[in-house]
Short mmCIF file of C-alpha atoms and ligand atoms in Angstrom, two decimals:
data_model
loop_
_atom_site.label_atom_id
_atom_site.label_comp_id
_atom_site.label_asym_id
_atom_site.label_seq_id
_atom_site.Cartn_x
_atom_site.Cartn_y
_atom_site.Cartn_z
CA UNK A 1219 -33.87 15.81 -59.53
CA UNK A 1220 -34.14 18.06 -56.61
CA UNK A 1221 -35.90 15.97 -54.38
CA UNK A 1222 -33.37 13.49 -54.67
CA UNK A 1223 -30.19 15.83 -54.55
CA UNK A 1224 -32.21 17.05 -51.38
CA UNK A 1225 -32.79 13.21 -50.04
CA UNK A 1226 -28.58 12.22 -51.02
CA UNK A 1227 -28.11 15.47 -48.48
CA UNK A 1228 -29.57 15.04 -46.44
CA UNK A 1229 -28.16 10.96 -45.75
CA UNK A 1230 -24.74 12.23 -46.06
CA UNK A 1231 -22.97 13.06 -42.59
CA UNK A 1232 -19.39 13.89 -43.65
CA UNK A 1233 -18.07 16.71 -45.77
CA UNK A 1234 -16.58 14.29 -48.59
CA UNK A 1235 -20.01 13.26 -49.23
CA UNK A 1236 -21.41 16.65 -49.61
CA UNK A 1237 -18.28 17.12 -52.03
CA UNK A 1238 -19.52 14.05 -54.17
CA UNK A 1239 -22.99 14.92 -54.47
CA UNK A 1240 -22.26 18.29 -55.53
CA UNK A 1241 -20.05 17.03 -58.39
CA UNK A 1242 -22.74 14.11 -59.32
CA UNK A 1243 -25.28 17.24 -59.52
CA UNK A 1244 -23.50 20.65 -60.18
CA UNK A 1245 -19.75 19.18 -61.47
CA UNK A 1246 -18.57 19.62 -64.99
CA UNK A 1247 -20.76 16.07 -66.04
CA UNK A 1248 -23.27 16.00 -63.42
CA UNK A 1249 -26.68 16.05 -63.71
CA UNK A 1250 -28.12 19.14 -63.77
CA UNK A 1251 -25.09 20.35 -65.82
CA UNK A 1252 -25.79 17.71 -68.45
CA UNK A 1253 -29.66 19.37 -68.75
CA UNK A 1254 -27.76 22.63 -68.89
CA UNK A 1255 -26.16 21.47 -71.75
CA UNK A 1256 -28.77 19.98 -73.27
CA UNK A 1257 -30.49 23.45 -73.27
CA UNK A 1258 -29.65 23.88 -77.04
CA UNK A 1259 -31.74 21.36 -78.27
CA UNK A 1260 -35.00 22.25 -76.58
CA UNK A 1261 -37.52 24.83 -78.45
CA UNK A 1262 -37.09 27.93 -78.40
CA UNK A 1263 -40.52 28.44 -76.21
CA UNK A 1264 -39.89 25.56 -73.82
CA UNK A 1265 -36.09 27.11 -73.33
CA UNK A 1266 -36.63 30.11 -70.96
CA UNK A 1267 -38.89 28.19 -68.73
CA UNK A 1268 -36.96 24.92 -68.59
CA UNK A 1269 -33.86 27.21 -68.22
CA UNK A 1270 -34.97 29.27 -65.34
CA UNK A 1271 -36.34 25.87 -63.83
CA UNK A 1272 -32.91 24.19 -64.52
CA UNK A 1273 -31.31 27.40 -62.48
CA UNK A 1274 -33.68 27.83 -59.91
CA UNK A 1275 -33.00 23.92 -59.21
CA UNK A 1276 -29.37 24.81 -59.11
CA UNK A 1277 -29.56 27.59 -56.56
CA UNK A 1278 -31.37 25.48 -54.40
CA UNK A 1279 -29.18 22.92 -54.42
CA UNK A 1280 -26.10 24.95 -53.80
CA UNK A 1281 -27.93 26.52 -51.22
CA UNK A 1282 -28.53 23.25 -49.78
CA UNK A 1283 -25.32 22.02 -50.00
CA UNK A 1284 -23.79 25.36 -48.19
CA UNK A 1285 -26.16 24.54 -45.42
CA UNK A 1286 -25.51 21.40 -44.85
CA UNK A 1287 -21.84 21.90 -45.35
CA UNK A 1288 -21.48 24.82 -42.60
CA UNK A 1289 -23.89 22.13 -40.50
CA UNK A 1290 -21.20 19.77 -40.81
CA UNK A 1291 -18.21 21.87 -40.36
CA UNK A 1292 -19.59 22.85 -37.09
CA UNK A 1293 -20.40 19.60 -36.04
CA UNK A 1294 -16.73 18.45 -36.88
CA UNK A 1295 -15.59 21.35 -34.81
CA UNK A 1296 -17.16 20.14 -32.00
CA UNK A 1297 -16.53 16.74 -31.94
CA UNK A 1298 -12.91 17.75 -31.91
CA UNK A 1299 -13.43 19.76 -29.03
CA UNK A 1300 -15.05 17.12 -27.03
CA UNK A 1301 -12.72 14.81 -28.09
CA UNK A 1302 -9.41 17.13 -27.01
CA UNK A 1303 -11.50 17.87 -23.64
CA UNK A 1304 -9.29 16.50 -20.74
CA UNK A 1305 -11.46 15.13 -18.03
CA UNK A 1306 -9.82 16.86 -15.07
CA UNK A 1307 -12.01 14.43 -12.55
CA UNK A 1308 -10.11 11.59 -13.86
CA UNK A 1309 -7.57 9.79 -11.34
CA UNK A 1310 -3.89 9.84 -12.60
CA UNK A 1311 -0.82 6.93 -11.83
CA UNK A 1312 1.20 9.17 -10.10
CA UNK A 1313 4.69 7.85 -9.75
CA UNK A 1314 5.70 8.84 -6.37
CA UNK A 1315 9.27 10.66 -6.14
CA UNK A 1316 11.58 10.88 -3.10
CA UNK A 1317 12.25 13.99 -1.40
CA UNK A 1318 14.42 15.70 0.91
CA UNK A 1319 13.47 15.72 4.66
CA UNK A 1320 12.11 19.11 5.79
CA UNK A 1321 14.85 18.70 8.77
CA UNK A 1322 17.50 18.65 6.03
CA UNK A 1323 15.59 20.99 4.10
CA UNK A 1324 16.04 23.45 6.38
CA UNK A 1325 19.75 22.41 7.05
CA UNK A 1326 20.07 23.32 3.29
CA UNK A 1327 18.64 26.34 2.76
CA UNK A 1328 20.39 27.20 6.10
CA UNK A 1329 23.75 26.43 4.64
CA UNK A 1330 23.11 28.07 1.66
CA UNK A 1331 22.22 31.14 2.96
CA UNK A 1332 25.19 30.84 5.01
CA UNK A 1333 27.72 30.33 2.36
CA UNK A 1334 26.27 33.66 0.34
CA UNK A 1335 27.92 35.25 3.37
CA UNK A 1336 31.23 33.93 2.78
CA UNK A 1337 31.20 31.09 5.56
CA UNK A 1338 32.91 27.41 4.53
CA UNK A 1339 30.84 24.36 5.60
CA UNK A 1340 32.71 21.95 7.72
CA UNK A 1341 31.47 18.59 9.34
CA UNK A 1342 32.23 17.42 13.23
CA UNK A 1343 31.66 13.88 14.08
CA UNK A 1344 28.37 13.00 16.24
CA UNK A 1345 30.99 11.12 18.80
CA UNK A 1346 33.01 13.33 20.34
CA UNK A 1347 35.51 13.28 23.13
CA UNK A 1348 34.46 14.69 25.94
CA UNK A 1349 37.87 17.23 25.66
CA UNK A 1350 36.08 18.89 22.80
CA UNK A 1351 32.24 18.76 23.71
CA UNK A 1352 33.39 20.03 27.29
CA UNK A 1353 36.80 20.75 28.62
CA UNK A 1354 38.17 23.18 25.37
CA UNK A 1355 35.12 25.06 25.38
CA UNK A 1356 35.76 26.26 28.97
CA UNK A 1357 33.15 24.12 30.75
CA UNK A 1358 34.26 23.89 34.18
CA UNK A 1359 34.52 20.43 35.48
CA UNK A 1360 30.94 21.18 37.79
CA UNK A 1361 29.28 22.90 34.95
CA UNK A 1362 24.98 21.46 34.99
CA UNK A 1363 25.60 20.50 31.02
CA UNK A 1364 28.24 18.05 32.34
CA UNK A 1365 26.13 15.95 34.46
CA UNK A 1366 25.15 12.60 33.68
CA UNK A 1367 21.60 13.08 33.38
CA UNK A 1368 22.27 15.52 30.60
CA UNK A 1369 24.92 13.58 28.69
CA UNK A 1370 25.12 10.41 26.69
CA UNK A 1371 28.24 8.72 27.86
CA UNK A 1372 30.22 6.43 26.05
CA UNK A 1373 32.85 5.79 28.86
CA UNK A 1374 34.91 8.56 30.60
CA UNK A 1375 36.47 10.07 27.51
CA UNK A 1376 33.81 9.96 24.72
CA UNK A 1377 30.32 10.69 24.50
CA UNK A 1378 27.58 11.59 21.97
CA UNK A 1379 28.47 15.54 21.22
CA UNK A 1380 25.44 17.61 23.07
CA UNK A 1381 26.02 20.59 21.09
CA UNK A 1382 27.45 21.13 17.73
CA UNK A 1383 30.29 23.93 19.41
CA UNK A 1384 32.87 20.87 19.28
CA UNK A 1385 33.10 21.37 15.68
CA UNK A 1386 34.42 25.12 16.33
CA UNK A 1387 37.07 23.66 18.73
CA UNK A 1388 37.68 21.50 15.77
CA UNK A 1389 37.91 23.94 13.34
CA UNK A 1390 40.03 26.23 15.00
CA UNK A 1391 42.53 23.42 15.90
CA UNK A 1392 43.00 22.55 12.07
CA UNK A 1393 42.27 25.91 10.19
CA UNK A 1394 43.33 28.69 12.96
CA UNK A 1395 42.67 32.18 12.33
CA UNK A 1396 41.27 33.92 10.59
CA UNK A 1397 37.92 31.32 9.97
CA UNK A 1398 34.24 31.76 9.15
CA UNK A 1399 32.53 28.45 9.44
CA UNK A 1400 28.90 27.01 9.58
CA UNK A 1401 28.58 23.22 10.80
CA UNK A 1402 25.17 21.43 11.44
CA UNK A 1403 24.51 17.98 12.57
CA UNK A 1404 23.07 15.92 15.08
CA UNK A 1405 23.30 16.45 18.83
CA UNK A 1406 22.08 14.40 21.66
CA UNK A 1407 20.57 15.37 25.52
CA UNK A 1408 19.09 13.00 28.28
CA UNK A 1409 15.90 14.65 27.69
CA UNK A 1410 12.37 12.66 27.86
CA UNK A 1411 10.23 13.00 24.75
CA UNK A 1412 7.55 15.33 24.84
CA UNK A 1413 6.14 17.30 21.72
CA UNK A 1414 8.94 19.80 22.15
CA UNK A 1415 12.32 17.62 23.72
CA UNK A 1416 14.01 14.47 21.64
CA UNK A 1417 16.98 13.35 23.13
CA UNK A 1418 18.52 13.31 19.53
CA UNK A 1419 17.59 16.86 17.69
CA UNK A 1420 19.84 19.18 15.26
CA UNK A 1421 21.78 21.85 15.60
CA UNK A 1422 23.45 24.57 13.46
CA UNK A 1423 27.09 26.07 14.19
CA UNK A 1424 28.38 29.33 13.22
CA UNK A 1425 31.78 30.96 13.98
CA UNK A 1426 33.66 33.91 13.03
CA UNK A 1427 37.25 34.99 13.66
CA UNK A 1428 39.17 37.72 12.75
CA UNK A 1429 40.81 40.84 13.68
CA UNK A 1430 38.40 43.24 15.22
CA UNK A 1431 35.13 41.15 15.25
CA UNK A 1432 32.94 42.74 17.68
CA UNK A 1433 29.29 42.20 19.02
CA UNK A 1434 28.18 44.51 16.15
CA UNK A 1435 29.22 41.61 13.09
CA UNK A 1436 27.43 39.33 15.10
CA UNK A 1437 24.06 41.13 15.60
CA UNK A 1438 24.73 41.94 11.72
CA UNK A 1439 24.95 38.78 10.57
CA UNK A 1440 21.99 36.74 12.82
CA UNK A 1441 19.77 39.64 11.76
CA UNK A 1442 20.45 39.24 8.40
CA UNK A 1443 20.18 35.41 7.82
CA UNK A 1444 16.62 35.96 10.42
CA UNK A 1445 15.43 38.15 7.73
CA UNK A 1446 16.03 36.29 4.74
CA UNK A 1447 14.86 33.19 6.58
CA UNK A 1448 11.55 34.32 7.83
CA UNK A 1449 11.02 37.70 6.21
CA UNK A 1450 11.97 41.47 6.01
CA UNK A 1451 9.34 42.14 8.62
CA UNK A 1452 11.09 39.65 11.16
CA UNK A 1453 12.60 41.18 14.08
CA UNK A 1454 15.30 39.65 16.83
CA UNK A 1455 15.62 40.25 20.27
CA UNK A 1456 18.80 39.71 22.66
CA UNK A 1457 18.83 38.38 26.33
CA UNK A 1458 21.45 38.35 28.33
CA UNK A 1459 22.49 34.53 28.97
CA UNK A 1460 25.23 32.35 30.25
CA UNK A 1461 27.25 30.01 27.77
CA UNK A 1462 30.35 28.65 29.36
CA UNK A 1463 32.67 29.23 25.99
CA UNK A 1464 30.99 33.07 25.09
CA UNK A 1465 31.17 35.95 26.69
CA UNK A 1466 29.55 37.68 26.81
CA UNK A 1467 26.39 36.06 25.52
CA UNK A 1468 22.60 36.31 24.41
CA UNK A 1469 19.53 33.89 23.60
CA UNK A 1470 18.12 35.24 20.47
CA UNK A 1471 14.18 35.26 20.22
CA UNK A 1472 12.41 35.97 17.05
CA UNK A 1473 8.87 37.85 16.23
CA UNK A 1474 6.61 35.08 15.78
CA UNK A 1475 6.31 33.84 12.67
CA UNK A 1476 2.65 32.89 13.28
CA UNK A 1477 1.23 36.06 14.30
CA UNK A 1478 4.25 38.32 13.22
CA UNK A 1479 4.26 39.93 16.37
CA UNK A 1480 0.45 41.06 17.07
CA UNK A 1481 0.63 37.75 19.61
CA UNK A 1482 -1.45 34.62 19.31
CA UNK A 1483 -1.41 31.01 20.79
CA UNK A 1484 1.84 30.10 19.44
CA UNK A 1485 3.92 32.28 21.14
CA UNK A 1486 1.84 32.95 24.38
CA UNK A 1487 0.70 36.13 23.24
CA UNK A 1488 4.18 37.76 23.68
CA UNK A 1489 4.73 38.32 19.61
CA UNK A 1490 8.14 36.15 20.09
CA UNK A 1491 9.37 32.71 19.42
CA UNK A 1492 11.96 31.96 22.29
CA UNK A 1493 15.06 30.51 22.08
CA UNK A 1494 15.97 29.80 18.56
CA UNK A 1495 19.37 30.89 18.96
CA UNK A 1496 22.28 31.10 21.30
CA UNK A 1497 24.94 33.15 20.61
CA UNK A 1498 28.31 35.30 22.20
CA UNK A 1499 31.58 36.67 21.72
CA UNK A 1500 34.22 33.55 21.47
CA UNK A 1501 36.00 33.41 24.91
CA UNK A 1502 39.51 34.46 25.13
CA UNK A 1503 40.24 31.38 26.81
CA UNK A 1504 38.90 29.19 24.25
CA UNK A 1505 40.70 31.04 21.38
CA UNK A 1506 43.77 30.31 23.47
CA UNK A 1507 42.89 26.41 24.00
CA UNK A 1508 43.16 26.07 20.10
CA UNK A 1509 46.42 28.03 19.48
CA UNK A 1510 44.75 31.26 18.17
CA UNK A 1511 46.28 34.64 20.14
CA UNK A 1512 43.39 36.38 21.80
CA UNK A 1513 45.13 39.51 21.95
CA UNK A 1514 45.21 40.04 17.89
CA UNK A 1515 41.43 37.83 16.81
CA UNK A 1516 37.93 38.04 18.50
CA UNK A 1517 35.09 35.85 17.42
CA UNK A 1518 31.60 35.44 17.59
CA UNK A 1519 29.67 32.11 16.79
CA UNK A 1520 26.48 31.18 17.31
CA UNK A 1521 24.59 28.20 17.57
CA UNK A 1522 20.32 27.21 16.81
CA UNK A 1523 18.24 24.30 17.25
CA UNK A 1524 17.30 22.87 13.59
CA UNK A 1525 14.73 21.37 14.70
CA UNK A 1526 12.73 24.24 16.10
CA UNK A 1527 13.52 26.41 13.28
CA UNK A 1528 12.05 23.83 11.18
CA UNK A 1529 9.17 23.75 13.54
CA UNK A 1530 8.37 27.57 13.75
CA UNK A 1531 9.09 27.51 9.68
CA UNK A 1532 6.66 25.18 8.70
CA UNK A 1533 4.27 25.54 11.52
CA UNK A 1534 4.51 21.73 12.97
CA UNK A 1535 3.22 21.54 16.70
CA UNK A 1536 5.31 18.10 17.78
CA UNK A 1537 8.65 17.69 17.17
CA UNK A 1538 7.96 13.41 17.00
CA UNK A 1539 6.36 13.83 14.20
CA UNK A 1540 10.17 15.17 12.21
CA UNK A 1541 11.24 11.83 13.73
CA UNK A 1542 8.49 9.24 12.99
CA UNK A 1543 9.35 8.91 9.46
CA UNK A 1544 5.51 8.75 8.63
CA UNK A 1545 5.19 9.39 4.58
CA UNK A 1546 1.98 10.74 5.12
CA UNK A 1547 3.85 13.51 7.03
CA UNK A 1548 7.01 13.54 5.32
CA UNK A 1549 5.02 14.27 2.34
CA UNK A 1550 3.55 17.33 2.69
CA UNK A 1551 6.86 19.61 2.76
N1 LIG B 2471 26.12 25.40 22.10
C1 LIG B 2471 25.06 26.18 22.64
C2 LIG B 2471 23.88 25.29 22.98
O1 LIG B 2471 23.94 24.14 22.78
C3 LIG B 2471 24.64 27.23 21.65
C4 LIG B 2471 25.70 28.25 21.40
C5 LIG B 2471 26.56 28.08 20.34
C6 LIG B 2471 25.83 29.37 22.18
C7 LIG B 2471 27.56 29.00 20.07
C8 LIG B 2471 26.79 30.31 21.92
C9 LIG B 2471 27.65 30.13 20.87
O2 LIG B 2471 22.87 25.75 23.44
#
């Protein structure tokens, strides 16, 4: 009887056959129970040793059983495992989704930064006249900007806007004072393409009037939106520059985002990126072109290249490459 519970256990490989065998041997009618039973009519000699041979069959068994059981159990357990295992090796469909530009990624987070500041978001179209792009922003008629190898003419009243500062002429024309307004867009320049000119690139527009706006806002404010932008660590420097519709007015550098300052490559070893921002006190005389009195508001606005913003942001060395619409560019931001 043992032998062949033993042989039935060990041919069984799943724990409802280790639950049948112990109720064909151990159950209320099995086997061994049924010899048990049977105890009674045995003599009274032959009784103890047929009854401690009945038991000692029993334990064995049972102990068997309990063996193989746990044997099983942990066998089950790891079957699941390997089963539930995912095979990180193993290539995926991926189901490629759209995404924004990083130009207009930037523009975004630009504008949004911009409007937690309190500034409204207006719009200026990319052909302008050149009354707006020029004349109402106090560009004198022999002004460098207003030469033809500079600007895209259209004939000898429109052209394609070279800066975004139209859109506070614009602005100030249908809103008056006071006004706090952010504009980017596209601007154009006769400029040959090299890894740092396009003659199409992007600009960002700020301006601010109000009563007693002074040079202090201004500083403020660009210092402010630098640090959020970049980092508390970022610091700004003014020059002294020339903008026809400011005055007076400053280039803006940054500390270099690469090297935060120590100086590297990027920046020539001087710790700053140049240029990113141009910026001034509104001239009287344009407040005046657009009906606002220059005696009661000042202003300040300020205006940055997108595109190199973009660049020093996300560390891209040729500004083609924001204009080549290659995916396997465009998808890495
Ligand atoms: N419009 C200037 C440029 O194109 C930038 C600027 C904007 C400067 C506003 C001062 C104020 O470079």
């Amino acid at each position: 009887l043992l032998k062949s519970a033993i042989e039935e256990i060990k041919k069984s490989n799943d724990l409802n056959d280790i639950e049948k065998i112990r109720i064909k041997y151990l159950g209320k009618k099995g086997q061994l129970t049924l010899i048990l039973r049977e105890m009674g009519n045995l003599s009274k000699e032959l009784r103890p040793i047929i009854g401690q041979k009945a038991n000692e069959v029993r334990f064995e068994i049972e102990r068997i059983l309990d063996e193989t059981k746990t044997k099983l159990e942990q066998q089950e357990k790891f079957e699941k495992i390997r089963i539930e295992t995912i095979d990180i090796t193993e290539r995926r469909k991926v189901n490629y989704l759209g995404h924004k530009h990083p130009l207009l990624q930037t523009i975004k987070e630009l504008e949004d930064l911009f409007i937690s500041m309190g500034f409204n978001v207006v719009t200026g179209p990319e052909i302008e006249t050149v009354e707006n792009n020029f004349d109402m922003l106090n560009s004198p008629e022999n002004h460098p900007s207003r030469d033809l190898s500079d600007t895209f003419y259209i004939n000898d009243k429109l052209l394609l806007r070279t800066h975004t500062s139209p859109v506070q002429i614009r602005a100030m024309m249908k809103y008056n004072a006071p006004l706090k307004i952010i504009s980017a867009g596209r601007t154009f320049r006769f400029d040959d393409v090299d890894d740092t000119h396009s003659p199409m690139f992007h600009q960002l527009e700020g301006l601010v009037v109000d009563e007693n706006i002074s040079m202090a806002n201004l500083k403020y404010t660009l210092d402010i939106f630098i640090k959020e932008l970049f980092g508390k660590d970022m610091k700004t420097r003014y020059r002294p520059h020339y903008f026809p519709f400011t005055e007076p007015s400053a280039e803006v550098d940054v500390t270099c985002v690469e090297c935060r300052g120590e100086g590297c490559p990027h920046c020539n070893y001087t710790g700053w990126s140049m240029e990113l921002l141009g910026c001034g006190m509104v001239h009287p005389k344009v407040l005046e072109n657009c009906g606002i009195d220059s005696e009661k508001y000042t202003g300040f606005a300020f205006g940055m290249g997108v595109d190199r913003i973009t660049m020093v942001k996300y560390g891209i060395k040729d500004i083609r490459l924001l204009f080549d619409n290659d995916n396997r560019f465009l998808e890495q931001f």
